[in-house]
PDB file of C-alpha atoms in Angstrom:
ATOM      1  CA  ALA A   1      12.241 -10.991 -12.252  1.00  0.00           C
ATOM      2  CA  THR A   2      11.690 -10.763  -8.555  1.00  0.00           C
ATOM      3  CA  SER A   3       8.497  -9.337  -7.111  1.00  0.00           C
ATOM      4  CA  GLU A   4       7.514  -8.087  -3.700  1.00  0.00           C
ATOM      5  CA  SER A   5       4.296  -6.725  -2.266  1.00  0.00           C
ATOM      6  CA  TRP A   6       3.496  -4.828   0.901  1.00  0.00           C
ATOM      7  CA  ARG A   7       0.790  -2.715   2.480  1.00  0.00           C
ATOM      8  CA  ASP A   8       1.447   1.029   2.724  1.00  0.00           C
ATOM      9  CA  LYS A   9       1.278   1.962   6.428  1.00  0.00           C
ATOM     10  CA  ALA A  10      -0.071   5.450   5.737  1.00  0.00           C
ATOM     11  CA  THR A  11      -2.854   4.556   3.288  1.00  0.00           C
ATOM     12  CA  GLY A  12      -3.383   0.832   3.848  1.00  0.00           C
ATOM     13  CA  GLU A  13      -3.056   0.405   0.091  1.00  0.00           C
ATOM     14  CA  ARG A  14      -1.409  -2.733  -1.273  1.00  0.00           C
ATOM     15  CA  LYS A  15       1.761  -1.966  -3.263  1.00  0.00           C
ATOM     16  CA  ASP A  16       3.670  -4.202  -5.664  1.00  0.00           C
ATOM     17  CA  ARG A  17       7.125  -3.871  -7.171  1.00  0.00           C
ATOM     18  CA  THR A  18       8.821  -6.036  -9.779  1.00  0.00           C
ATOM     19  CA  GLU A  19      12.544  -5.902 -10.468  1.00  0.00           C
ATOM     20  CA  TRP A  20      13.736  -7.324 -13.799  1.00  0.00           C
ATOM     21  CA  HIS A  21      17.132  -9.015 -14.055  1.00  0.00           C
ATOM     22  CA  ARG A  22      19.377  -9.714 -17.020  1.00  0.00           C
ATOM     23  CA  VAL A  23      20.952 -13.167 -16.865  1.00  0.00           C
ATOM     24  CA  VAL A  24      23.912 -14.027 -19.095  1.00  0.00           C
ATOM     25  CA  ILE A  25      24.945 -17.692 -19.392  1.00  0.00           C
ATOM     26  CA  PHE A  26      28.380 -18.629 -20.770  1.00  0.00           C
ATOM     27  CA  ASN A  27      28.036 -22.322 -19.862  1.00  0.00           C
ATOM     28  CA  GLU A  28      26.823 -24.053 -23.039  1.00  0.00           C
ATOM     29  CA  ARG A  29      24.983 -26.833 -21.189  1.00  0.00           C
ATOM     30  CA  LEU A  30      23.179 -24.427 -18.869  1.00  0.00           C
ATOM     31  CA  ALA A  31      22.267 -22.196 -21.809  1.00  0.00           C
ATOM     32  CA  ASP A  32      20.873 -25.249 -23.610  1.00  0.00           C
ATOM     33  CA  VAL A  33      18.749 -26.204 -20.589  1.00  0.00           C
ATOM     34  CA  ALA A  34      17.483 -22.630 -20.204  1.00  0.00           C
ATOM     35  CA  GLU A  35      16.631 -22.351 -23.892  1.00  0.00           C
ATOM     36  CA  LYS A  36      14.775 -25.668 -24.047  1.00  0.00           C
ATOM     37  CA  TYR A  37      12.950 -25.795 -20.735  1.00  0.00           C
ATOM     38  CA  LEU A  38      12.458 -22.282 -19.337  1.00  0.00           C
ATOM     39  CA  LYS A  39       9.327 -20.409 -20.346  1.00  0.00           C
ATOM     40  CA  LYS A  40       8.049 -16.947 -19.481  1.00  0.00           C
ATOM     41  CA  GLY A  41       6.820 -16.926 -15.890  1.00  0.00           C
ATOM     42  CA  ALA A  42       8.730 -20.070 -14.882  1.00  0.00           C
ATOM     43  CA  LYS A  43      10.231 -20.052 -11.410  1.00  0.00           C
ATOM     44  CA  VAL A  44      13.987 -20.446 -11.437  1.00  0.00           C
ATOM     45  CA  TYR A  45      16.859 -20.091  -8.972  1.00  0.00           C
ATOM     46  CA  VAL A  46      19.951 -18.500 -10.513  1.00  0.00           C
ATOM     47  CA  GLU A  47      23.296 -18.065  -8.780  1.00  0.00           C
ATOM     48  CA  GLY A  48      26.087 -16.187 -10.509  1.00  0.00           C
ATOM     49  CA  GLN A  49      28.351 -13.171 -10.410  1.00  0.00           C
ATOM     50  CA  LEU A  50      26.921  -9.648 -10.578  1.00  0.00           C
ATOM     51  CA  GLN A  51      28.628  -7.527 -13.224  1.00  0.00           C
ATOM     52  CA  THR A  52      27.853  -3.940 -14.183  1.00  0.00           C
ATOM     53  CA  ARG A  53      28.903  -2.617 -17.554  1.00  0.00           C
ATOM     54  CA  LYS A  54      28.647   0.737 -19.273  1.00  0.00           C
ATOM     55  CA  TRP A  55      27.440   1.252 -22.842  1.00  0.00           C
ATOM     56  CA  THR A  56      26.350   4.094 -25.104  1.00  0.00           C
ATOM     57  CA  ASP A  57      22.871   4.132 -26.627  1.00  0.00           C
ATOM     58  CA  LYS A  58      21.999   5.303 -30.147  1.00  0.00           C
ATOM     59  CA  ASP A  59      21.495   8.885 -28.890  1.00  0.00           C
ATOM     60  CA  GLY A  60      24.976   8.986 -27.364  1.00  0.00           C
ATOM     61  CA  ALA A  61      23.809   8.746 -23.740  1.00  0.00           C
ATOM     62  CA  GLU A  62      25.864   6.577 -21.390  1.00  0.00           C
ATOM     63  CA  LYS A  63      23.863   3.752 -19.852  1.00  0.00           C
ATOM     64  CA  TYR A  64      24.672   1.148 -17.229  1.00  0.00           C
ATOM     65  CA  THR A  65      23.333  -2.357 -16.925  1.00  0.00           C
ATOM     66  CA  THR A  66      23.843  -4.935 -14.199  1.00  0.00           C
ATOM     67  CA  GLU A  67      23.736  -8.607 -15.155  1.00  0.00           C
ATOM     68  CA  VAL A  68      23.809 -11.916 -13.305  1.00  0.00           C
ATOM     69  CA  VAL A  69      26.600 -13.743 -15.145  1.00  0.00           C
ATOM     70  CA  LEU A  70      26.954 -17.523 -15.052  1.00  0.00           C
ATOM     71  CA  GLN A  71      30.512 -18.232 -16.147  1.00  0.00           C
ATOM     72  CA  ARG A  72      31.527 -21.402 -17.938  1.00  0.00           C
ATOM     73  CA  PHE A  73      32.572 -23.312 -14.808  1.00  0.00           C
ATOM     74  CA  ARG A  74      30.729 -21.362 -12.119  1.00  0.00           C
ATOM     75  CA  GLY A  75      27.109 -20.600 -11.532  1.00  0.00           C
ATOM     76  CA  GLU A  76      23.922 -22.477 -10.905  1.00  0.00           C
ATOM     77  CA  LEU A  77      20.508 -22.630 -12.503  1.00  0.00           C
ATOM     78  CA  THR A  78      17.717 -24.611 -10.842  1.00  0.00           C
ATOM     79  CA  MET A  79      14.256 -24.916 -12.345  1.00  0.00           C
ATOM     80  CA  LEU A  80      11.781 -24.712  -9.471  1.00  0.00           C
ATOM     81  CA  ASP A  81       8.676 -25.564 -11.530  1.00  0.00           C
ATOM     82  CA  GLY A  82      10.063 -28.801 -12.996  1.00  0.00           C
ATOM     83  CA  ARG A  83      10.077 -29.608 -16.719  1.00  0.00           C
ATOM     84  CA  GLY A  84       6.404 -29.100 -17.436  1.00  0.00           C
ATOM     85  CA  GLY A  85       6.087 -25.823 -15.575  1.00  0.00           C
ATOM     86  CA  GLY A  86       4.169 -27.143 -12.595  1.00  0.00           C
ATOM     87  CA  GLY A  87       4.359 -29.154  -9.456  1.00  0.00           C
ATOM     88  CA  GLY A  88       7.665 -30.859  -8.785  1.00  0.00           C
ATOM     89  CA  GLU A  89      11.188 -29.645  -8.490  1.00  0.00           C
ATOM     90  CA  GLY A  90      14.016 -30.202 -10.911  1.00  0.00           C
ATOM     91  CA  GLY A  91      17.405 -28.665 -11.273  1.00  0.00           C
ATOM     92  CA  TYR A  92      20.682 -28.566 -13.015  1.00  0.00           C
ATOM     93  CA  GLU A  93      23.849 -27.265 -11.458  1.00  0.00           C
ATOM     94  CA  GLY A  94      26.317 -26.117 -14.031  1.00  0.00           C
ATOM     95  CA  GLY A  95      29.601 -26.071 -12.326  1.00  0.00           C
ATOM     96  CA  GLY A  96      31.403 -26.094  -9.089  1.00  0.00           C
ATOM     97  CA  GLY A  97      34.857 -24.803  -9.130  1.00  0.00           C
ATOM     98  CA  GLY A  98      34.192 -21.524  -7.362  1.00  0.00           C
ATOM     99  CA  GLY A  99      33.663 -20.647  -3.742  1.00  0.00           C
ATOM    100  CA  GLY A 100      33.617 -23.506  -1.313  1.00  0.00           C
ATOM    101  CA  GLY A 101      32.232 -26.570  -2.841  1.00  0.00           C
ATOM    102  CA  GLY A 102      32.099 -29.390  -5.223  1.00  0.00           C
ATOM    103  CA  GLY A 103      34.656 -29.892  -7.962  1.00  0.00           C
ATOM    104  CA  GLY A 104      33.242 -30.936 -11.308  1.00  0.00           C
ATOM    105  CA  GLY A 105      29.626 -29.972 -10.786  1.00  0.00           C
ATOM    106  CA  GLY A 106      27.710 -30.580 -14.004  1.00  0.00           C
ATOM    107  CA  GLY A 107      30.174 -32.654 -15.989  1.00  0.00           C
ATOM    108  CA  GLY A 108      28.909 -36.031 -17.071  1.00  0.00           C
ATOM    109  CA  ARG A 109      25.242 -35.512 -16.259  1.00  0.00           C
ATOM    110  CA  GLY A 110      22.721 -36.437 -18.864  1.00  0.00           C
ATOM    111  CA  LYS A 111      23.370 -38.193 -22.138  1.00  0.00           C
ATOM    112  CA  PRO A 112      26.219 -37.005 -24.386  1.00  0.00           C
ATOM    113  CA  GLY A 113      24.864 -34.650 -27.014  1.00  0.00           C
ATOM    114  CA  GLY A 114      21.445 -34.426 -25.368  1.00  0.00           C
ATOM    115  CA  PRO A 115      19.891 -32.451 -22.538  1.00  0.00           C
ATOM    116  CA  PRO A 116      20.914 -33.405 -19.007  1.00  0.00           C
ATOM    117  CA  ASP A 117      18.723 -35.914 -17.201  1.00  0.00           C
ATOM    118  CA  LEU A 118      17.008 -33.481 -14.857  1.00  0.00           C
ATOM    119  CA  ASP A 119      15.122 -36.189 -12.961  1.00  0.00           C
ATOM    120  CA  ASP A 120      18.405 -37.290 -11.351  1.00  0.00           C
ATOM    121  CA  GLU A 121      18.635 -33.925  -9.588  1.00  0.00           C
ATOM    122  CA  ILE A 122      15.518 -34.247  -7.437  1.00  0.00           C
ATOM    123  CA  PRO A 123      16.773 -34.252  -3.816  1.00  0.00           C
ATOM    124  CA  PHE A 124      14.226 -36.759  -2.493  1.00  0.00           C
TER     125      PHE A 124
END
């Protein structure tokens, strides 16, 4: 979710708005990291492709949903709260391949069969 707040010029009242986002992860390693380490309210940076799809609900009404999609070899997920939910920064980049930038991205990070070593991603 992203939130913003502002003060209404006419009334001086403080206003808040929260926008909820659906994130779909097709990269198995990123999905594993998200499942194990992300908790409700955690701060996270997500970079992916926006996709809108149409579906029909149980009453027959057509609905649309827009999702941030992290493909298998493209997309990025960075945990801003660190592992324990507070303080430091940690991150895991799950690909390169797209746009202008690094080739193999997330391959080879962490131990085989286990979660990636997120401490290696701290930029300082």
